[in-house]
CSV table of C-alpha atoms in Angstrom, one decimal:
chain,number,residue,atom,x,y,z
A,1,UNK,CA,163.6,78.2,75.1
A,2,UNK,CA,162.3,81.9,76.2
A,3,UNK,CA,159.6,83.4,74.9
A,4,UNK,CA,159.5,87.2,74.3
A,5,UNK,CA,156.6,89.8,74.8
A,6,UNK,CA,156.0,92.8,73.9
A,7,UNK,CA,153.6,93.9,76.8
A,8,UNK,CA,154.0,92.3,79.5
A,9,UNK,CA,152.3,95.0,81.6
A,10,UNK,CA,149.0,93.1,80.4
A,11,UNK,CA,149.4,89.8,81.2
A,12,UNK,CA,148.1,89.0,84.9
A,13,UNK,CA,150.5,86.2,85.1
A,14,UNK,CA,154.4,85.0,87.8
A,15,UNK,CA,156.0,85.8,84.0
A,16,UNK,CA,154.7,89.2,83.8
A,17,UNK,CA,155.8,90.6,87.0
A,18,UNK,CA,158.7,89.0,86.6
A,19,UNK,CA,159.4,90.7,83.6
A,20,UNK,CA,158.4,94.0,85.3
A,21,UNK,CA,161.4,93.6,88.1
A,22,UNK,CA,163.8,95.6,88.0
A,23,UNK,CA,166.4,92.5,88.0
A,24,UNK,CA,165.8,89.9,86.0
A,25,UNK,CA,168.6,87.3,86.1
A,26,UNK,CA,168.8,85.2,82.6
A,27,UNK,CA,170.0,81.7,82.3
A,28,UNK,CA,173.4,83.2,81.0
A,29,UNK,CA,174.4,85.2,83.7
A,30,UNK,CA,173.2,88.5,82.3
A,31,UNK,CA,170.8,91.2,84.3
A,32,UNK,CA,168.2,93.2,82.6
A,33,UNK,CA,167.9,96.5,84.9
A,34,UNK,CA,164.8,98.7,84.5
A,35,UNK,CA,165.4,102.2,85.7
A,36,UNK,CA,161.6,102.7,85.6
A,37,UNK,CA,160.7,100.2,88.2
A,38,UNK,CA,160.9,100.8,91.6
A,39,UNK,CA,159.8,97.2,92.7
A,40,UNK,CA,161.7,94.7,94.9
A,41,UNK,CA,164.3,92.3,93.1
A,42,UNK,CA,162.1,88.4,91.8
A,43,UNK,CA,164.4,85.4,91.4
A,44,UNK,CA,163.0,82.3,89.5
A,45,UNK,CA,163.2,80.8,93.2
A,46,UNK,CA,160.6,82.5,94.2
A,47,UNK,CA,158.4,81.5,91.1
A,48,UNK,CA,159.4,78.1,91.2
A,49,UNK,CA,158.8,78.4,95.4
A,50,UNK,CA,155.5,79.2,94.4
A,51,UNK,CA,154.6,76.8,91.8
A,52,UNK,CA,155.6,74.2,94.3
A,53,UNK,CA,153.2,75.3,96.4
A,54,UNK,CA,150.6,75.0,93.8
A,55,UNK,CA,151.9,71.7,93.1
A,56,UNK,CA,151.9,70.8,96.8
A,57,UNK,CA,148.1,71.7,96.9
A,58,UNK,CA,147.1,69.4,93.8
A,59,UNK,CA,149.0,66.6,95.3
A,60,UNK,CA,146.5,67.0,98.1
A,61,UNK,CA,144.0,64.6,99.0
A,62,UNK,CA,140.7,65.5,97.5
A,63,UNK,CA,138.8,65.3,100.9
A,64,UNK,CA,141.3,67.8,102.5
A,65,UNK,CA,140.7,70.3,98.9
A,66,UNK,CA,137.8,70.1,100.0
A,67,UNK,CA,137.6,71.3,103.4
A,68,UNK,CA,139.7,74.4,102.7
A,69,UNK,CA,137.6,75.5,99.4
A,70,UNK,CA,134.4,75.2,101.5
A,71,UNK,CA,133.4,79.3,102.2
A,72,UNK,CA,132.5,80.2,105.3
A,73,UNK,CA,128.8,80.6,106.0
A,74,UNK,CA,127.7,83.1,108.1
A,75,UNK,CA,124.1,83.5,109.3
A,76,UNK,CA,123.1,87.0,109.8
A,77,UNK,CA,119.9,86.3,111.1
A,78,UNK,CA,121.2,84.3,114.2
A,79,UNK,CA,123.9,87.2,114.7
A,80,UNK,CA,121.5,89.6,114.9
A,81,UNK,CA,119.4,87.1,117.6
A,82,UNK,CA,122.8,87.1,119.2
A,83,UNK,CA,123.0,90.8,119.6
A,84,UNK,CA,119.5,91.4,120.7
A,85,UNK,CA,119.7,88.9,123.2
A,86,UNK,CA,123.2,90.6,124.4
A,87,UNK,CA,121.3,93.7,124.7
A,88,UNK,CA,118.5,92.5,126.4
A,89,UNK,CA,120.6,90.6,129.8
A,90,UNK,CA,122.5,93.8,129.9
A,91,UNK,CA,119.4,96.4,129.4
A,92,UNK,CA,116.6,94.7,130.8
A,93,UNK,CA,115.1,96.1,133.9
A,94,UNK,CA,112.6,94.6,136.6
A,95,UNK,CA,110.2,97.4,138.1
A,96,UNK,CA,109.9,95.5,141.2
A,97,UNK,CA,113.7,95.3,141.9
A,98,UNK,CA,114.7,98.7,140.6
A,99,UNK,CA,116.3,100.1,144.3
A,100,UNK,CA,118.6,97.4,145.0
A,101,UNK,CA,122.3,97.6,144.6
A,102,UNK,CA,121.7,96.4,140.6
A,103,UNK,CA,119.1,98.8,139.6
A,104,UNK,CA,116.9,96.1,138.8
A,105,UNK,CA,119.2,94.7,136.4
A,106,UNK,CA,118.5,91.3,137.4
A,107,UNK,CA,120.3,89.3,134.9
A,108,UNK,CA,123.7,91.0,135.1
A,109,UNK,CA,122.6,90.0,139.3
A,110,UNK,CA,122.5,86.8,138.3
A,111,UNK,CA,125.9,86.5,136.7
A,112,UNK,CA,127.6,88.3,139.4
A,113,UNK,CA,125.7,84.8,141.4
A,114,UNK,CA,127.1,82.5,138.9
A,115,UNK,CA,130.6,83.7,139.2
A,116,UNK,CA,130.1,83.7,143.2
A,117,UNK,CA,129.0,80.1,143.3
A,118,UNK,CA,130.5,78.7,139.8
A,119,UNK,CA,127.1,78.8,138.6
A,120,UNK,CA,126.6,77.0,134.8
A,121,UNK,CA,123.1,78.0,133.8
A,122,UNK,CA,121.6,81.0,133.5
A,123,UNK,CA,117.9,81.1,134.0
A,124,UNK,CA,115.6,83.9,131.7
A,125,UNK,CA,112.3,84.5,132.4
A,126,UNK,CA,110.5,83.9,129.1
A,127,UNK,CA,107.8,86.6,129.9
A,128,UNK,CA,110.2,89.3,129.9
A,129,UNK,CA,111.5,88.4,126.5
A,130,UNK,CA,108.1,89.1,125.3
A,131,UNK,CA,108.0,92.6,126.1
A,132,UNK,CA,111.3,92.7,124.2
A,133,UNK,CA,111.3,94.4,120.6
A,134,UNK,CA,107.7,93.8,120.2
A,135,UNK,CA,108.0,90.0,120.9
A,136,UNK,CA,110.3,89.4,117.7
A,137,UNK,CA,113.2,88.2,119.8
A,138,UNK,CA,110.7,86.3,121.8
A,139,UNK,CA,108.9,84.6,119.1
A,140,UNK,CA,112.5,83.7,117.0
A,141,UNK,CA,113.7,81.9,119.8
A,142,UNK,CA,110.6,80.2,120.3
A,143,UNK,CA,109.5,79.2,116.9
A,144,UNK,CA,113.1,78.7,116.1
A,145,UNK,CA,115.3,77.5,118.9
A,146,UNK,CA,117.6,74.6,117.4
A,147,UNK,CA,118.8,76.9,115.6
A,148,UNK,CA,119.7,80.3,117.2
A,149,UNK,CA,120.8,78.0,120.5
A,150,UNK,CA,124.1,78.1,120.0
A,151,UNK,CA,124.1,81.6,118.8
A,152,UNK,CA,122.7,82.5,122.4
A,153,UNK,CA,125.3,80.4,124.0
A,154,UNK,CA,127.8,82.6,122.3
A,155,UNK,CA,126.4,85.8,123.2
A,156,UNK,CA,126.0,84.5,126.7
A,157,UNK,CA,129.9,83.5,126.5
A,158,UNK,CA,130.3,87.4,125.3
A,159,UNK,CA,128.7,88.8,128.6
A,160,UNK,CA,130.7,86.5,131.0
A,161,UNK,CA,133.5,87.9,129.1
A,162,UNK,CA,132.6,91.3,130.0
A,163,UNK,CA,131.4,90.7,133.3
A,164,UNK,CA,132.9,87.8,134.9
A,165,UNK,CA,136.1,86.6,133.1
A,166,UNK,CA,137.2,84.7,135.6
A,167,UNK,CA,134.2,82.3,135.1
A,168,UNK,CA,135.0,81.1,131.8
A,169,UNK,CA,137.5,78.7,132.8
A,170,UNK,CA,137.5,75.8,135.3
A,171,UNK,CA,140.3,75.7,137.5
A,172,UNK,CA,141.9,72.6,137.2
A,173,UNK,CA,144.6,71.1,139.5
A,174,UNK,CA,147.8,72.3,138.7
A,175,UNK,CA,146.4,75.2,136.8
A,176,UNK,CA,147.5,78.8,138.4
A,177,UNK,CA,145.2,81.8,138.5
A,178,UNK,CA,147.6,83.8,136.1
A,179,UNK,CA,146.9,81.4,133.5
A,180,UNK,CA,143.4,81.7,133.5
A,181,UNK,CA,143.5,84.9,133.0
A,182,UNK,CA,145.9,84.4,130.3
A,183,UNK,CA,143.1,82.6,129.0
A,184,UNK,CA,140.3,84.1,129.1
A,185,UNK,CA,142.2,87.2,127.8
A,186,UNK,CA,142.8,85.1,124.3
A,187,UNK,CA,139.5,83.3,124.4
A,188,UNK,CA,138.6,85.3,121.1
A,189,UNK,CA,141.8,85.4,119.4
A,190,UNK,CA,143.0,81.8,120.1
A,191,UNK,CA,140.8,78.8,118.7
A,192,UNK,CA,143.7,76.5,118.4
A,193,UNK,CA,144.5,75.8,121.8
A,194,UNK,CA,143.0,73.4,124.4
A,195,UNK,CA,139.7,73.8,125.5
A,196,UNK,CA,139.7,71.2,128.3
A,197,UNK,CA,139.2,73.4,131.2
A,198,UNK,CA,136.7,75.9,129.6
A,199,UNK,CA,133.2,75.9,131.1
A,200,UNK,CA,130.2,74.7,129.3
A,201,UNK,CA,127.2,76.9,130.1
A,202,UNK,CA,123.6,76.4,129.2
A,203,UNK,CA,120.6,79.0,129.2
A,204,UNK,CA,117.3,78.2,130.5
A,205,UNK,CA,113.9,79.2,129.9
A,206,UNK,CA,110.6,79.2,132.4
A,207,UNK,CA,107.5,80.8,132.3
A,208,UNK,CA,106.9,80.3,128.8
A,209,UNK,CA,103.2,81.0,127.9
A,210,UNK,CA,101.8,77.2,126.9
A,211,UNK,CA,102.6,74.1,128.7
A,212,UNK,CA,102.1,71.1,126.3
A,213,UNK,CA,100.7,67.6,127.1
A,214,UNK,CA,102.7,64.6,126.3
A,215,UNK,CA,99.9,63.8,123.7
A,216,UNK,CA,100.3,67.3,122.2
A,217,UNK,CA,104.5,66.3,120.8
A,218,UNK,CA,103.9,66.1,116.8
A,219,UNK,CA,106.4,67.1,114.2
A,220,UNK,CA,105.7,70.3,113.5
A,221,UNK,CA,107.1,71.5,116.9
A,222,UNK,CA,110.4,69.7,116.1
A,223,UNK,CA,112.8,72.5,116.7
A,224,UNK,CA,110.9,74.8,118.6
A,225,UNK,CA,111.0,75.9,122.6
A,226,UNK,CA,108.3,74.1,124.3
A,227,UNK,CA,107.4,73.5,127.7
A,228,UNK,CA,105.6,70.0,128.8
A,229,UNK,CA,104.1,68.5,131.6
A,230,UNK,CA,104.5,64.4,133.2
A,231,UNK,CA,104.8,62.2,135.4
A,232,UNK,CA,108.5,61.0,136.4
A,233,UNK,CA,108.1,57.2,136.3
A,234,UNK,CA,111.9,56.4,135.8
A,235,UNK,CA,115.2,58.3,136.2
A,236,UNK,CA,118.7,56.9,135.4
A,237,UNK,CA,122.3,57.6,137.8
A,238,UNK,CA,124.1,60.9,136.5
A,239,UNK,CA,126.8,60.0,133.7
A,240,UNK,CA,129.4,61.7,132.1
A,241,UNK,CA,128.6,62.9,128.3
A,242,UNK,CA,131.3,63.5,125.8
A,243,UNK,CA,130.7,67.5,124.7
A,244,UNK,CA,133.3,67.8,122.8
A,245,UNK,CA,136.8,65.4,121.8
A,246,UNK,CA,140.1,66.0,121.1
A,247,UNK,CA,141.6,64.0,119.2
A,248,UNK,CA,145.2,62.9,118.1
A,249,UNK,CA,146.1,61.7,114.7
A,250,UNK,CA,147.5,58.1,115.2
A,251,UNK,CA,149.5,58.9,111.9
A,252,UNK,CA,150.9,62.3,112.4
A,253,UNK,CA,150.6,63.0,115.6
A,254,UNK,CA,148.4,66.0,114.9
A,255,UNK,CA,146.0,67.3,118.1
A,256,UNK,CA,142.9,68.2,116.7
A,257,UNK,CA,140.2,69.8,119.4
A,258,UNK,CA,136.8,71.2,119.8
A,259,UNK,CA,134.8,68.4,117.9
A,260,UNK,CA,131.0,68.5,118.4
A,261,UNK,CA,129.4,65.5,119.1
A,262,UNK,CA,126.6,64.8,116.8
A,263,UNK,CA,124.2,62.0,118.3
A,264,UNK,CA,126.8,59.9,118.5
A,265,UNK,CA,131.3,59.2,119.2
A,266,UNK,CA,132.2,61.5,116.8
A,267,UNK,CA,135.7,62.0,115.3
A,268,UNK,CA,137.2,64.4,112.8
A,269,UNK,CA,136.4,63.8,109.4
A,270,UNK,CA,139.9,64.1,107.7
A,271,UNK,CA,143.4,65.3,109.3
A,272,UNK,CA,144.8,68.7,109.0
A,273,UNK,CA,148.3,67.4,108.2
A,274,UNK,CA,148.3,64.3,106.9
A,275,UNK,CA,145.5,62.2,104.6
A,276,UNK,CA,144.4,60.6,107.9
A,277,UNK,CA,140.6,60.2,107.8
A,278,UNK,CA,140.3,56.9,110.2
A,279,UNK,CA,142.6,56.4,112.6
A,280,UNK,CA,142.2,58.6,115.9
A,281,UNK,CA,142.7,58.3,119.6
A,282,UNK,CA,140.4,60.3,122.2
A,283,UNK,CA,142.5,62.3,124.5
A,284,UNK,CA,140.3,62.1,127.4
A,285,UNK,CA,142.1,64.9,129.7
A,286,UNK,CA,141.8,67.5,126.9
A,287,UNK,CA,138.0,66.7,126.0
A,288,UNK,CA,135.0,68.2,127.4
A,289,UNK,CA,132.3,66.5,129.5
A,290,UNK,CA,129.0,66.9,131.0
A,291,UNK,CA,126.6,65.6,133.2
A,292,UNK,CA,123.4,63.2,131.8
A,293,UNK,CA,120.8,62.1,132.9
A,294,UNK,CA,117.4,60.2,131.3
A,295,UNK,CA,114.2,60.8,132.8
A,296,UNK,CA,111.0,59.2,131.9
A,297,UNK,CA,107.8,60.9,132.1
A,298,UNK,CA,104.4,59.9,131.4
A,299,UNK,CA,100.7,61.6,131.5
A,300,UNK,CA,99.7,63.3,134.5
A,301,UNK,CA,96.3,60.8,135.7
A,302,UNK,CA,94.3,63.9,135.3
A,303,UNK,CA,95.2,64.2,131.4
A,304,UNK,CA,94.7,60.9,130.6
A,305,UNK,CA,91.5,60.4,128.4
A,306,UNK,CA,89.3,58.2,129.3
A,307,UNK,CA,89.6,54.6,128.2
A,308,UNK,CA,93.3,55.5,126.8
A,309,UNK,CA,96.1,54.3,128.5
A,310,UNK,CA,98.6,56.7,129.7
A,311,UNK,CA,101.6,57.4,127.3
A,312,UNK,CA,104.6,58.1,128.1
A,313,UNK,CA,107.8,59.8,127.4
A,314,UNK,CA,111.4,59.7,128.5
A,315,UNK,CA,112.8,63.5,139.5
A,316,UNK,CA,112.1,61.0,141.2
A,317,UNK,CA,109.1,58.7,140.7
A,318,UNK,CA,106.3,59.5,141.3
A,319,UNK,CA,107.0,63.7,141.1
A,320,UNK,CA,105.0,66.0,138.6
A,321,UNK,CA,107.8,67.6,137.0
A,322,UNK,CA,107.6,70.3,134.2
A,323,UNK,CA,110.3,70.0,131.4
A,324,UNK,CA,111.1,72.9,128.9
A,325,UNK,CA,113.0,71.9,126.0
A,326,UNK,CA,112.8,71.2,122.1
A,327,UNK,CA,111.7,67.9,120.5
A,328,UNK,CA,114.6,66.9,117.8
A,329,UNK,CA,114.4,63.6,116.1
A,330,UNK,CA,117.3,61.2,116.6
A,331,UNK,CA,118.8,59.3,113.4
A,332,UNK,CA,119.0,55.5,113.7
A,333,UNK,CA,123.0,55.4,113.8
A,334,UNK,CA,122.9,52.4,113.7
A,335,UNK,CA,121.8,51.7,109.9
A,336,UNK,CA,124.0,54.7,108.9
A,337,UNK,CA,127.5,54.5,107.2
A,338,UNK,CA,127.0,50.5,107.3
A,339,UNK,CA,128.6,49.0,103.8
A,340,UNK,CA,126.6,47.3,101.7
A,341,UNK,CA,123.1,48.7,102.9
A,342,UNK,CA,121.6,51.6,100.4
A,343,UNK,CA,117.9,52.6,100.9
A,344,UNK,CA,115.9,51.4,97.3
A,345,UNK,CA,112.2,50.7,96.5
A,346,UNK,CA,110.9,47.8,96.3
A,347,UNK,CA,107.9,46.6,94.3
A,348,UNK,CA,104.9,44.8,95.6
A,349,UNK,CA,104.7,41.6,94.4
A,350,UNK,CA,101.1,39.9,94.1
A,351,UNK,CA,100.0,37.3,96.3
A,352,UNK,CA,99.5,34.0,94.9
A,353,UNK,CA,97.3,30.8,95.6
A,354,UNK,CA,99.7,29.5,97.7
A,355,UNK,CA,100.3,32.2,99.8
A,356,UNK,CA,96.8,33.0,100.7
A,357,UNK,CA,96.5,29.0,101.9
A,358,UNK,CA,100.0,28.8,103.9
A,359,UNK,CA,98.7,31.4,106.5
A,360,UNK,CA,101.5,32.5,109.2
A,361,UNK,CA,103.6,29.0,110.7
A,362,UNK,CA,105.2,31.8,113.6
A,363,UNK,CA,106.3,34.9,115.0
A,364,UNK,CA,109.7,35.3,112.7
A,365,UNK,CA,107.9,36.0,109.4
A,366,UNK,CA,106.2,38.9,111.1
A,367,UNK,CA,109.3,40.5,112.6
């Protein structure tokens, strides 16, 4: 049964540009030409196409919905970080280097060293950032350095771009030179392809202004640049880390990269192409490692108080080392996700008679 209209110019609906075609083909065989309209030709097809595809994306799972509905969140303040710090590497100049062949630019030196020797890390003075914009740039990445890290990562990524393509990407075996620079050509455009051979780079900071005892970590420098001071008791062998996985779908057959690992193996939350949420298989060729190491520290002898006992934190032994880094606080994965075990209060019961004469028969009631 058809319904009729008498405007359809005001209804924002498939029907009503459907009825403003200039073909309309009816269920009888008939056309309807309007000489007035000059758009393109709308079969029922094409609604019904897209109805389907409506269709298609209710029958979706709910955890897929609602990945794709989830808006993009972009912080300005760490873009702006991002393009002082640009503008700093690449304008900063030292006074006492100003007649060499750089002009003093001694960071855009320092890449040119990195791409020389496959350099990783890229070492700022922190003193020269406070001169910077009146120490805001400074003072962000100091107070605030969890966060804005990988925004200076990226910008970093941005001036190797720039000035030494060639260093973005590892050259693997069996990997020609034209590729890389393939590459590194598409490194902004392309997200979807393998990041196995890209380079992982990391930015250090000296010279910052305070160096902290062990005794000084408390939680309100969680997050922040700080720079402390110890005495290397232990050190473990170099491992492998896992940066970040690539993963295929053991349903679909779907290669998902680039997944950040988050204190612990993780794996993509739901599939792309298929309802998948579980089942996944590491492709260790495509995925991204580093090198880790744990080093324990404890109190320099001259720092200890006295009558305290030297504490200690996680070289070689024996060395006075200072570390600069940020103190983050790392969830017990273990008691996480585990079925059956939700966190609830608990109301103190009173003692009794009985309890206050049984006293403590071992070690177990205490654990």
């Amino acid at each position: 049964m058809s319904h009729f209209v008498s405007s359809p110019r005001s209804i924002p609906s498939d029907a009503a540009n459907l009825l403003n075609s200039s073909h309309i083909s009816s269920s009888l065989g008939r056309s309807a030409m309007s000489p007035l309209s000059g758009q393109p030709n709308v079969s029922f097809s094409d609604v019904l196409q897209g109805q389907s595809a409506r269709e298609r994306d209710l029958k979706m799972p709910a955890s897929l919905r609602k990945l794709v509905d989830v808006p993009k969140v972009v912080d300005v303040t760490g873009e702006k970080v991002r393009e002082s710090f640009e503008q700093f590497i690449e304008e900063f100049v030292d006074e006492e280097s100003a007649n060499d062949e750089w002009l003093g630019r001694i960071y855009l030196a320092q890449i040119e060293s990195m791409r020389v020797f496959e350099y990783s890390t890229l070492y700022v003075d922190y003193q020269h950032l406070v001169g910077r914009e009146n120490g805001v740039l400074a003072t962000a990445i100091l107070e605030q350095y969890y966060r804005f890290n990988p925004f200076l990562l990226k910008g970093l990524r941005r001036l190797l771009k720039r000035y030494a393509p060639s260093l973005l990407f590892m050259n693997l075996l069996g990997t020609n030179e034209s590729d890389l620079k393939n590459a590194s050509a598409d490194d902004s455009t392309s997200s979807s392809g393998s990041t196995s051979n890209e380079r992982v780079f990391q930015i250090s900071f000296f010279n910052l202004p305070v160096t902290h005892r062990i005794r000084d970590i408390r939680t309100d420098k969680i997050g922040s640049l700080m720079a402390i001071s110890g005495t290397v008791t232990r050190t473990s062998e170099v491992r492998p880390e896992l940066y970040r996985g690539s993963f295929t779908c053991d349903m679909c057959s779907a290669v998902v990269d680039g997944i950040e690992q988050v204190f612990k193996f993780t794996e993509p939350t739901a599939c792309p192409s298929c309802p998948n949420q579980s089942y996944w298989t590491l492709n260790v060729a495509k995925s991204q490692f580093i090198d880790w190491q744990k080093v324990r520290i404890q109190e320099n002898s001259n720092e200890i108080p006295t009558g305290s006992m030297p504490r200690g934190g996680k070289g070689q032994a024996g060395d006075k080392c200072k570390f600069t880094g940020t103190e983050i606080v790392i969830p017990d994965i273990s008691q996480l996700g585990l079925p059956g075990i939700k966190a609830q209060s608990m109301k103190e019961s009173a003692a009794t008679a009985s309890d206050l004469n049984s006293g403590v028969t071992g070690l177990k009631p205490l654990v």
